[in-house]
Each structure stands twice: as structure tokens, then as C-alpha cells.
């Protein structure tokens, strides 16, 4: 009932039993630009082209008007000051667009009025 020994296979290679050291890179002299930079690419750090100009979105108007005349349009107008309105139907959406424009002229976040300006 002993199994016969397996014949050796030609494709199996001998694996080492102990740890081996990884091959080390040869040191090159440091001359010229730092390595890792492609030729013709400046190495200096440039300023961020997307500078913050201080503007932030404050009031939004979102209108959904499907191309079919049989579908009812809808709209939503909201502002960070707390103003929020919704409309469903053509006439109501047109009124909301007008109300959104009026709110933009009277919003305290978009048109801050200080006492120094009105007193003069």
C-alpha cells in the first residue's frame, strides 16, 4: 500500500531555502538637474492657476422643462439666506422666475446694506 515515488519534473526549478539580498542600484554622480524630471520641464513650483476670487454661489434657480408640451414643467428657487420656493405648471414657473429675480435684488446676502452707506 505504499505509493510509488513521483518522478522529477523538468519544469520545476529549485527554490532557495534562505533569504537573499535584493540587487542594489549603482550610484550615479549628481550632476545637473535632479533625476525624475523630464527634460524641458521646469522644476520650479508655479502658482495655482485656479485662484480663489472670493465669489460663491448664493441663489439658484433650477427649471425642469421637458421637450414635450404634454409634460408639466417645474422649477425650484432657493438661496442661502433661507429663501426657498417651488412651482409646478407653466404659469407658476414663469411667476417663480420673476420672483427669483426680485429676490436677487433684495437678498441681504447679495446686496448687503450697511448703515454707513445709507447715512451719507
GROMACS .gro file of C-alpha atoms in nm:
model
  120
    1UNK     CA    1   0.000   0.000   0.000
    2UNK     CA    2   0.293   0.230  -0.037
    3UNK     CA    3   0.263   0.491  -0.312
    4UNK     CA    4   0.539   0.479  -0.574
    5UNK     CA    5   0.775   0.779  -0.569
    6UNK     CA    6   0.691   1.058  -0.812
    7UNK     CA    7   0.927   1.115  -1.099
    8UNK     CA    8   1.105   1.453  -1.106
    9UNK     CA    9   0.963   1.711  -1.344
   10UNK     CA   10   1.190   1.914  -1.567
   11UNK     CA   11   0.997   2.244  -1.542
   12UNK     CA   12   1.014   2.281  -1.163
   13UNK     CA   13   1.310   2.490  -1.051
   14UNK     CA   14   1.486   2.470  -0.721
   15UNK     CA   15   1.366   2.729  -0.468
   16UNK     CA   16   1.615   2.876  -0.222
   17UNK     CA   17   1.565   2.790   0.143
   18UNK     CA   18   1.710   3.109   0.298
   19UNK     CA   19   1.662   3.483   0.245
   20UNK     CA   20   1.854   3.655  -0.030
   21UNK     CA   21   1.963   4.017  -0.060
   22UNK     CA   22   1.794   4.229  -0.325
   23UNK     CA   23   2.021   4.365  -0.600
   24UNK     CA   24   2.133   4.721  -0.524
   25UNK     CA   25   2.126   5.004  -0.778
   26UNK     CA   26   2.455   5.151  -0.888
   27UNK     CA   27   2.508   5.508  -0.761
   28UNK     CA   28   2.532   5.772  -1.032
   29UNK     CA   29   2.706   6.106  -0.986
   30UNK     CA   30   2.477   6.401  -0.907
   31UNK     CA   31   2.528   6.639  -1.197
   32UNK     CA   32   2.274   6.882  -1.344
   33UNK     CA   33   1.901   6.873  -1.271
   34UNK     CA   34   1.750   6.630  -1.021
   35UNK     CA   35   1.656   6.299  -1.177
   36UNK     CA   36   1.288   6.218  -1.214
   37UNK     CA   37   1.222   6.541  -1.405
   38UNK     CA   38   1.173   6.517  -1.779
   39UNK     CA   39   1.394   6.730  -1.996
   40UNK     CA   40   1.238   7.061  -2.088
   41UNK     CA   41   1.003   7.060  -1.788
   42UNK     CA   42   1.074   7.344  -1.544
   43UNK     CA   43   1.146   7.230  -1.191
   44UNK     CA   44   1.022   7.545  -1.017
   45UNK     CA   45   0.683   7.540  -0.846
   46UNK     CA   46   0.432   7.764  -1.018
   47UNK     CA   47   0.135   7.939  -0.855
   48UNK     CA   48  -0.205   7.771  -0.864
   49UNK     CA   49  -0.387   7.887  -1.180
   50UNK     CA   50  -0.725   7.841  -1.008
   51UNK     CA   51  -0.706   8.130  -0.763
   52UNK     CA   52  -0.998   8.195  -0.530
   53UNK     CA   53  -1.157   8.528  -0.616
   54UNK     CA   54  -1.397   8.519  -0.319
   55UNK     CA   55  -1.713   8.464  -0.523
   56UNK     CA   56  -1.955   8.198  -0.400
   57UNK     CA   57  -2.292   8.086  -0.538
   58UNK     CA   58  -2.571   8.222  -0.322
   59UNK     CA   59  -2.900   8.191  -0.515
   60UNK     CA   60  -3.002   7.910  -0.752
   61UNK     CA   61  -3.284   7.863  -0.999
   62UNK     CA   62  -3.345   7.511  -1.131
   63UNK     CA   63  -3.605   7.471  -1.407
   64UNK     CA   64  -3.715   7.135  -1.548
   65UNK     CA   65  -3.889   7.188  -1.884
   66UNK     CA   66  -3.924   6.864  -2.080
   67UNK     CA   67  -3.935   6.898  -2.461
   68UNK     CA   68  -4.286   6.758  -2.481
   69UNK     CA   69  -4.572   7.009  -2.438
   70UNK     CA   70  -4.781   6.740  -2.269
   71UNK     CA   71  -4.541   6.721  -1.970
   72UNK     CA   72  -4.580   6.976  -1.689
   73UNK     CA   73  -4.268   7.188  -1.619
   74UNK     CA   74  -4.144   7.253  -1.266
   75UNK     CA   75  -3.895   7.486  -1.100
   76UNK     CA   76  -3.719   7.543  -0.771
   77UNK     CA   77  -3.561   7.864  -0.646
   78UNK     CA   78  -3.351   7.870  -0.331
   79UNK     CA   79  -3.096   8.091  -0.159
   80UNK     CA   80  -2.851   8.051   0.127
   81UNK     CA   81  -3.039   8.321   0.320
   82UNK     CA   82  -3.329   8.076   0.363
   83UNK     CA   83  -3.547   8.175   0.066
   84UNK     CA   84  -3.694   7.865  -0.100
   85UNK     CA   85  -3.987   7.834  -0.342
   86UNK     CA   86  -4.120   7.558  -0.571
   87UNK     CA   87  -4.353   7.583  -0.869
   88UNK     CA   88  -4.535   7.331  -1.089
   89UNK     CA   89  -4.702   7.433  -1.416
   90UNK     CA   90  -4.615   7.685  -1.688
   91UNK     CA   91  -4.774   7.992  -1.529
   92UNK     CA   92  -4.635   7.912  -1.184
   93UNK     CA   93  -4.283   7.856  -1.323
   94UNK     CA   94  -4.292   8.194  -1.501
   95UNK     CA   95  -4.402   8.362  -1.178
   96UNK     CA   96  -4.124   8.185  -0.988
   97UNK     CA   97  -3.864   8.309  -1.238
   98UNK     CA   98  -3.987   8.666  -1.181
   99UNK     CA   99  -3.988   8.617  -0.802
  100UNK     CA  100  -3.633   8.476  -0.817
  101UNK     CA  101  -3.513   8.789  -1.000
  102UNK     CA  102  -3.685   9.011  -0.743
  103UNK     CA  103  -3.528   8.816  -0.458
  104UNK     CA  104  -3.181   8.860  -0.609
  105UNK     CA  105  -3.225   9.237  -0.592
  106UNK     CA  106  -3.349   9.230  -0.231
  107UNK     CA  107  -3.145   8.941  -0.080
  108UNK     CA  108  -2.942   9.052   0.225
  109UNK     CA  109  -2.653   8.823   0.121
  110UNK     CA  110  -2.631   8.954  -0.235
  111UNK     CA  111  -2.696   9.320  -0.153
  112UNK     CA  112  -2.560   9.397   0.195
  113UNK     CA  113  -2.655   9.743   0.314
  114UNK     CA  114  -2.455   9.897   0.592
  115UNK     CA  115  -2.557  10.198   0.799
  116UNK     CA  116  -2.251  10.390   0.679
  117UNK     CA  117  -2.369  10.385   0.319
  118UNK     CA  118  -2.728  10.485   0.384
  119UNK     CA  119  -2.640  10.757   0.639
  120UNK     CA  120  -2.431  10.952   0.389
   0.00000   0.00000   0.00000
